[in-house]
Amino acid sequence: MSLADVVTGLGEALQAISGLRVVPFTADVHPPEAVVDLPTSVDFDSTFARGTDTYAMKIRVYVSRADDRSGRIKLASFFPGGASDVKAAVESDPKLGGAAKTVRVTGAENVGYFDVAGVSYLGCDFIVDVMA
Amino acid sequence: MPDPEFFHGRETVLEIGDTSATPTYTDISEFLNDATPTLSATTVDLNPFGSGAWARKLSGQKSGSFALAGYVDNGATGATAKLQALFESGARLSVNYYPTGKVTGRRFMNCTGIISSFSPKSTSTDAVSFTSEIQIDGEPTWDEVGP
């Protein structure tokens, strides 16, 4: 199980969210979009014999802020209970199709505006603990 | 004096097997994050005349236990299933413990024992884990890993 497998596995899990474009790493943004980025930290040797490492992955979700109110409503839909629940989509298969031993979306942070290539988007980061 | 050579615990390997003449071992290292054998001996106080204020000691009986910790896995043949089955049956098991890795020339401990506890633990923020304890039956032996 490699980091590339984990990124791919998370991306495939997010494809279950209707209308969401999913890309690995940051490119030009076409909202609504989820970018599965490199881990913010990695804890090696969670078990003996190189059995498991634990990755803190970041999924950044962007939505358009062309209309601020509808942008906020759209972003809210990615939170638990919403129509595009990121936590439910990622945790629907805790093995990420064989890329992980278990996965948990631990929280969300950095809700706010992000500039990408000179364009401002509304977004937030979902933090995902992946044991792989 | 040669430079000391230390080893990281990540290299530890632990195998469990039956207690037949030619045991079949299963490596369960990938499920574990802690393996701690504790070997101890009782001592007997002696107070002979002329020993002054200091107690004298005689060595007594030795015994040991083996504490394991790791993550619960749902597989029918994984470490959880094997340890749980051994706990429930009370059957003896054989343990090979390679604290510095299963590498030719490194020392490992072999012992037999009985599992005296198997305790899963759930918290809402971490993977389901377990702790287990093996009571060592008889004398553990140390040997070198062969080529």
Tab-separated table of C-alpha atoms in Angstrom:
chain	number	residue	atom	x	y	z
A	1	MET	CA	0.000	0.000	0.000
A	2	SER	CA	1.655	3.206	-1.201
A	3	LEU	CA	0.847	6.880	-0.803
A	4	ALA	CA	-0.185	6.932	-4.468
A	5	ASP	CA	-2.635	4.087	-3.744
A	6	VAL	CA	-4.069	6.075	-0.832
A	7	VAL	CA	-4.527	9.217	-2.965
A	8	THR	CA	-6.197	7.142	-5.687
A	9	GLY	CA	-8.383	5.336	-3.161
A	10	LEU	CA	-9.588	8.584	-1.609
A	11	GLY	CA	-10.243	10.044	-5.053
A	12	GLU	CA	-12.325	7.049	-6.057
A	13	ALA	CA	-14.325	7.218	-2.827
A	14	LEU	CA	-15.131	10.877	-3.481
A	15	GLN	CA	-16.390	10.059	-6.979
A	16	ALA	CA	-19.556	8.822	-5.257
A	17	ILE	CA	-20.509	12.460	-4.653
A	18	SER	CA	-22.676	13.529	-7.565
A	19	GLY	CA	-21.388	16.494	-9.534
A	20	LEU	CA	-18.066	16.705	-7.679
A	21	ARG	CA	-14.916	16.836	-9.797
A	22	VAL	CA	-12.051	15.024	-8.065
A	23	VAL	CA	-8.400	15.609	-8.903
A	24	PRO	CA	-5.149	14.521	-7.296
A	25	PHE	CA	-3.027	17.478	-6.169
A	26	THR	CA	-3.746	21.078	-7.045
A	27	ALA	CA	-4.261	22.184	-10.622
A	28	ASP	CA	-6.608	24.729	-12.085
A	29	VAL	CA	-9.895	24.609	-10.250
A	30	HIS	CA	-13.283	23.871	-11.772
A	31	PRO	CA	-15.674	23.997	-8.828
A	32	PRO	CA	-17.195	22.173	-7.170
A	33	GLU	CA	-13.956	20.289	-6.898
A	34	ALA	CA	-12.144	18.142	-4.345
A	35	VAL	CA	-8.362	18.039	-4.410
A	36	VAL	CA	-6.740	15.056	-2.701
A	37	ASP	CA	-3.416	16.506	-1.662
A	38	LEU	CA	-0.187	15.136	-0.201
A	39	PRO	CA	-0.402	14.223	3.502
A	40	THR	CA	0.133	16.952	6.063
A	41	SER	CA	2.027	14.422	8.194
A	42	VAL	CA	2.896	10.734	8.248
A	43	ASP	CA	3.539	8.544	11.284
A	44	PHE	CA	5.671	5.600	10.260
A	45	ASP	CA	5.736	2.224	12.027
A	46	SER	CA	2.271	2.142	13.551
A	47	THR	CA	2.873	-1.614	13.761
A	48	PHE	CA	5.965	-3.828	13.656
A	49	ALA	CA	7.641	-5.096	10.479
A	50	ARG	CA	6.612	-2.077	8.356
A	51	GLY	CA	3.077	-3.357	8.624
A	52	THR	CA	1.286	-0.012	8.882
A	53	ASP	CA	1.941	3.705	8.505
A	54	THR	CA	-0.607	6.386	9.402
A	55	TYR	CA	-1.195	9.263	6.986
A	56	ALA	CA	-2.923	12.555	7.810
A	57	MET	CA	-4.414	13.296	4.395
A	58	LYS	CA	-6.020	16.549	3.339
A	59	ILE	CA	-8.962	16.844	0.967
A	60	ARG	CA	-9.602	20.437	-0.049
A	61	VAL	CA	-13.064	21.150	-1.399
A	62	TYR	CA	-13.589	24.243	-3.561
A	63	VAL	CA	-16.901	25.782	-4.533
A	64	SER	CA	-17.608	28.872	-6.573
A	65	ARG	CA	-18.079	32.146	-4.749
A	66	ALA	CA	-19.679	33.877	-7.713
A	67	ASP	CA	-22.673	34.149	-5.431
A	68	ASP	CA	-21.509	34.118	-1.823
A	69	ARG	CA	-24.722	32.815	-0.280
A	70	SER	CA	-25.202	29.926	-2.700
A	71	GLY	CA	-21.488	29.146	-2.381
A	72	ARG	CA	-21.829	28.777	1.363
A	73	ILE	CA	-24.916	26.605	0.976
A	74	LYS	CA	-23.034	24.444	-1.510
A	75	LEU	CA	-20.002	24.123	0.801
A	76	ALA	CA	-22.263	23.213	3.725
A	77	SER	CA	-23.625	20.323	1.678
A	78	PHE	CA	-20.211	18.612	1.906
A	79	PHE	CA	-20.496	18.363	5.690
A	80	PRO	CA	-22.191	15.443	7.531
A	81	GLY	CA	-25.907	15.360	6.900
A	82	GLY	CA	-25.539	17.271	3.627
A	83	ALA	CA	-26.321	15.898	0.193
A	84	SER	CA	-22.594	15.661	-0.663
A	85	ASP	CA	-21.325	14.381	2.714
A	86	VAL	CA	-17.528	13.925	2.321
A	87	LYS	CA	-17.185	11.933	5.557
A	88	ALA	CA	-19.860	9.448	4.503
A	89	ALA	CA	-18.368	9.053	1.017
A	90	VAL	CA	-14.811	8.459	2.244
A	91	GLU	CA	-15.790	6.127	5.074
A	92	SER	CA	-18.265	4.112	2.985
A	93	ASP	CA	-15.407	1.719	2.222
A	94	PRO	CA	-12.908	1.896	5.126
A	95	LYS	CA	-10.444	-0.167	3.068
A	96	LEU	CA	-10.473	2.363	0.189
A	97	GLY	CA	-10.694	-0.462	-2.298
A	98	GLY	CA	-7.638	-2.195	-0.820
A	99	ALA	CA	-5.466	0.923	-0.454
A	100	ALA	CA	-5.931	1.186	3.327
A	101	LYS	CA	-6.423	-0.843	6.489
A	102	THR	CA	-8.862	1.688	7.883
A	103	VAL	CA	-9.829	5.309	7.318
A	104	ARG	CA	-11.567	8.040	9.302
A	105	VAL	CA	-12.394	11.634	8.415
A	106	THR	CA	-11.352	13.275	11.667
A	107	GLY	CA	-12.489	16.831	11.064
A	108	ALA	CA	-12.676	19.882	8.842
A	109	GLU	CA	-10.724	23.110	9.078
A	110	ASN	CA	-9.630	26.227	7.210
A	111	VAL	CA	-13.133	27.134	6.064
A	112	GLY	CA	-12.645	30.283	4.032
A	113	TYR	CA	-11.438	31.748	0.764
A	114	PHE	CA	-8.616	30.344	-1.352
A	115	ASP	CA	-6.918	31.998	-4.308
A	116	VAL	CA	-5.951	29.646	-7.131
A	117	ALA	CA	-4.420	31.106	-10.296
A	118	GLY	CA	-5.822	34.510	-9.439
A	119	VAL	CA	-9.370	33.299	-8.834
A	120	SER	CA	-10.924	33.281	-5.373
A	121	TYR	CA	-12.938	30.244	-4.260
A	122	LEU	CA	-14.774	29.294	-1.105
A	123	GLY	CA	-13.543	26.050	0.404
A	124	CYS	CA	-12.341	24.026	3.352
A	125	ASP	CA	-10.019	21.157	4.205
A	126	PHE	CA	-11.258	17.756	5.345
A	127	ILE	CA	-8.610	15.905	7.367
A	128	VAL	CA	-8.502	12.147	6.907
A	129	ASP	CA	-6.548	9.647	8.995
A	130	VAL	CA	-5.538	6.694	6.848
A	131	MET	CA	-3.832	3.605	8.242
A	132	ALA	CA	-2.159	1.894	5.300
B	1	MET	CA	35.665	-2.210	22.645
B	2	PRO	CA	33.411	-2.342	19.542
B	3	ASP	CA	30.890	0.387	18.935
B	4	PRO	CA	27.514	-0.572	20.344
B	5	GLU	CA	24.860	-1.492	17.814
B	6	PHE	CA	21.297	-0.629	18.744
B	7	PHE	CA	18.058	-1.665	17.082
B	8	HIS	CA	14.721	0.008	16.651
B	9	GLY	CA	11.604	-1.744	17.896
B	10	ARG	CA	10.073	-1.547	14.427
B	11	GLU	CA	12.335	-4.493	13.519
B	12	THR	CA	10.720	-6.745	16.121
B	13	VAL	CA	9.145	-9.930	14.824
B	14	LEU	CA	6.763	-12.125	16.795
B	15	GLU	CA	5.546	-15.547	15.707
B	16	ILE	CA	3.029	-17.808	17.382
B	17	GLY	CA	2.601	-21.514	16.786
B	18	ASP	CA	1.364	-24.764	18.241
B	19	THR	CA	3.388	-26.809	20.708
B	20	SER	CA	3.932	-29.908	18.569
B	21	ALA	CA	7.418	-31.327	18.003
B	22	THR	CA	7.652	-29.359	14.757
B	23	PRO	CA	5.478	-26.284	15.356
B	24	THR	CA	3.960	-24.328	12.503
B	25	TYR	CA	4.492	-20.632	13.184
B	26	THR	CA	2.514	-17.620	11.985
B	27	ASP	CA	4.133	-14.179	11.899
B	28	ILE	CA	1.707	-11.738	13.572
B	29	SER	CA	4.118	-8.765	13.736
B	30	GLU	CA	2.141	-6.624	11.289
B	31	PHE	CA	-0.826	-6.591	13.680
B	32	LEU	CA	1.222	-5.605	16.742
B	33	ASN	CA	2.742	-2.395	18.060
B	34	ASP	CA	3.962	-3.631	21.442
B	35	ALA	CA	5.506	-6.892	22.610
B	36	THR	CA	6.903	-6.868	26.125
B	37	PRO	CA	8.146	-9.998	27.879
B	38	THR	CA	8.656	-9.652	31.607
B	39	LEU	CA	10.871	-12.225	33.264
B	40	SER	CA	11.308	-12.086	37.003
B	41	ALA	CA	12.554	-14.104	39.936
B	42	THR	CA	11.463	-14.091	43.511
B	43	THR	CA	14.105	-13.646	46.179
B	44	VAL	CA	14.233	-14.896	49.717
B	45	ASP	CA	15.547	-12.705	52.512
B	46	LEU	CA	18.231	-14.204	54.682
B	47	ASN	CA	19.225	-12.735	58.002
B	48	PRO	CA	22.255	-14.699	59.168
B	49	PHE	CA	24.089	-13.675	62.274
B	50	GLY	CA	26.801	-11.209	61.483
B	51	SER	CA	25.157	-9.802	58.332
B	52	GLY	CA	24.802	-6.410	59.979
B	53	ALA	CA	22.109	-4.019	58.789
B	54	TRP	CA	22.087	-5.377	55.240
B	55	ALA	CA	19.713	-8.185	54.267
B	56	ARG	CA	21.177	-11.070	52.317
B	57	LYS	CA	19.281	-12.654	49.449
B	58	LEU	CA	18.768	-16.079	47.916
B	59	SER	CA	17.395	-16.352	44.418
B	60	GLY	CA	14.005	-18.048	44.177
B	61	GLN	CA	11.630	-19.223	41.493
B	62	LYS	CA	11.600	-17.592	38.073
B	63	SER	CA	8.521	-16.849	36.035
B	64	GLY	CA	7.447	-14.673	33.171
B	65	SER	CA	4.665	-13.195	31.135
B	66	PHE	CA	4.368	-11.647	27.711
B	67	ALA	CA	2.243	-8.550	27.081
B	68	LEU	CA	1.080	-7.914	23.515
B	69	ALA	CA	-0.787	-4.952	22.031
B	70	GLY	CA	-1.980	-4.274	18.522
B	71	TYR	CA	-4.913	-3.615	16.242
B	72	VAL	CA	-7.978	-5.794	15.858
B	73	ASP	CA	-8.355	-7.310	12.427
B	74	ASN	CA	-11.491	-8.971	11.147
B	75	GLY	CA	-9.851	-11.745	9.142
B	76	ALA	CA	-10.574	-15.341	10.054
B	77	THR	CA	-6.862	-16.181	10.001
B	78	GLY	CA	-5.440	-12.924	11.395
B	79	ALA	CA	-3.781	-12.318	14.741
B	80	THR	CA	-7.029	-11.391	16.475
B	81	ALA	CA	-8.766	-14.617	15.496
B	82	LYS	CA	-5.762	-16.752	16.470
B	83	LEU	CA	-5.176	-15.109	19.871
B	84	GLN	CA	-8.878	-15.080	20.709
B	85	ALA	CA	-9.239	-18.777	19.815
B	86	LEU	CA	-6.203	-19.686	21.919
B	87	PHE	CA	-7.575	-17.674	24.841
B	88	GLU	CA	-10.957	-19.372	24.634
B	89	SER	CA	-9.530	-22.884	24.295
B	90	GLY	CA	-6.841	-22.439	26.930
B	91	ALA	CA	-4.463	-24.312	24.626
B	92	ARG	CA	-0.720	-23.857	24.994
B	93	LEU	CA	1.057	-21.932	22.296
B	94	SER	CA	4.652	-21.527	21.291
B	95	VAL	CA	6.130	-18.039	20.823
B	96	ASN	CA	9.218	-16.917	18.928
B	97	TYR	CA	10.214	-13.355	19.853
B	98	TYR	CA	12.890	-11.656	17.744
B	99	PRO	CA	13.377	-8.268	19.466
B	100	THR	CA	16.052	-7.088	17.008
B	101	GLY	CA	14.553	-8.659	13.894
B	102	LYS	CA	14.559	-12.086	12.295
B	103	VAL	CA	18.023	-11.784	10.829
B	104	THR	CA	20.790	-14.390	10.770
B	105	GLY	CA	22.948	-14.171	13.871
B	106	ARG	CA	20.506	-12.168	15.974
B	107	ARG	CA	19.119	-13.587	19.162
B	108	PHE	CA	15.541	-14.661	19.687
B	109	MET	CA	13.540	-16.065	22.566
B	110	ASN	CA	11.352	-19.138	22.366
B	111	CYS	CA	8.824	-19.998	25.030
B	112	THR	CA	5.552	-21.790	25.499
B	113	GLY	CA	2.652	-20.262	27.325
B	114	ILE	CA	-1.050	-19.880	27.918
B	115	ILE	CA	-3.040	-16.779	27.026
B	116	SER	CA	-4.466	-15.350	30.241
B	117	SER	CA	-6.199	-12.313	28.774
B	118	PHE	CA	-7.440	-10.951	25.498
B	119	SER	CA	-9.034	-7.494	25.706
B	120	PRO	CA	-10.270	-5.493	22.710
B	121	LYS	CA	-10.603	-1.741	23.148
B	122	SER	CA	-12.802	0.695	21.213
B	123	THR	CA	-12.568	4.456	21.240
B	124	SER	CA	-14.435	6.702	18.833
B	125	THR	CA	-11.235	8.348	17.580
B	126	ASP	CA	-8.841	5.473	16.952
B	127	ALA	CA	-8.673	2.074	15.328
B	128	VAL	CA	-9.989	-0.780	17.468
B	129	SER	CA	-7.057	-2.202	19.376
B	130	PHE	CA	-6.380	-5.049	21.780
B	131	THR	CA	-4.091	-6.060	24.578
B	132	SER	CA	-3.296	-9.646	25.437
B	133	GLU	CA	-1.145	-11.387	27.986
B	134	ILE	CA	0.605	-14.729	27.782
B	135	GLN	CA	1.729	-16.493	30.946
B	136	ILE	CA	5.029	-18.192	30.159
B	137	ASP	CA	4.983	-21.909	30.980
B	138	GLY	CA	8.419	-23.197	31.912
B	139	GLU	CA	11.799	-21.860	30.948
B	140	PRO	CA	12.211	-19.578	27.931
B	141	THR	CA	15.246	-20.309	25.777
B	142	TRP	CA	17.420	-17.932	23.779
B	143	ASP	CA	19.090	-18.867	20.525
B	144	GLU	CA	20.561	-17.268	17.425
B	145	VAL	CA	18.693	-17.066	14.148
B	146	GLY	CA	20.235	-19.574	11.786
B	147	PRO	CA	21.288	-18.817	8.215
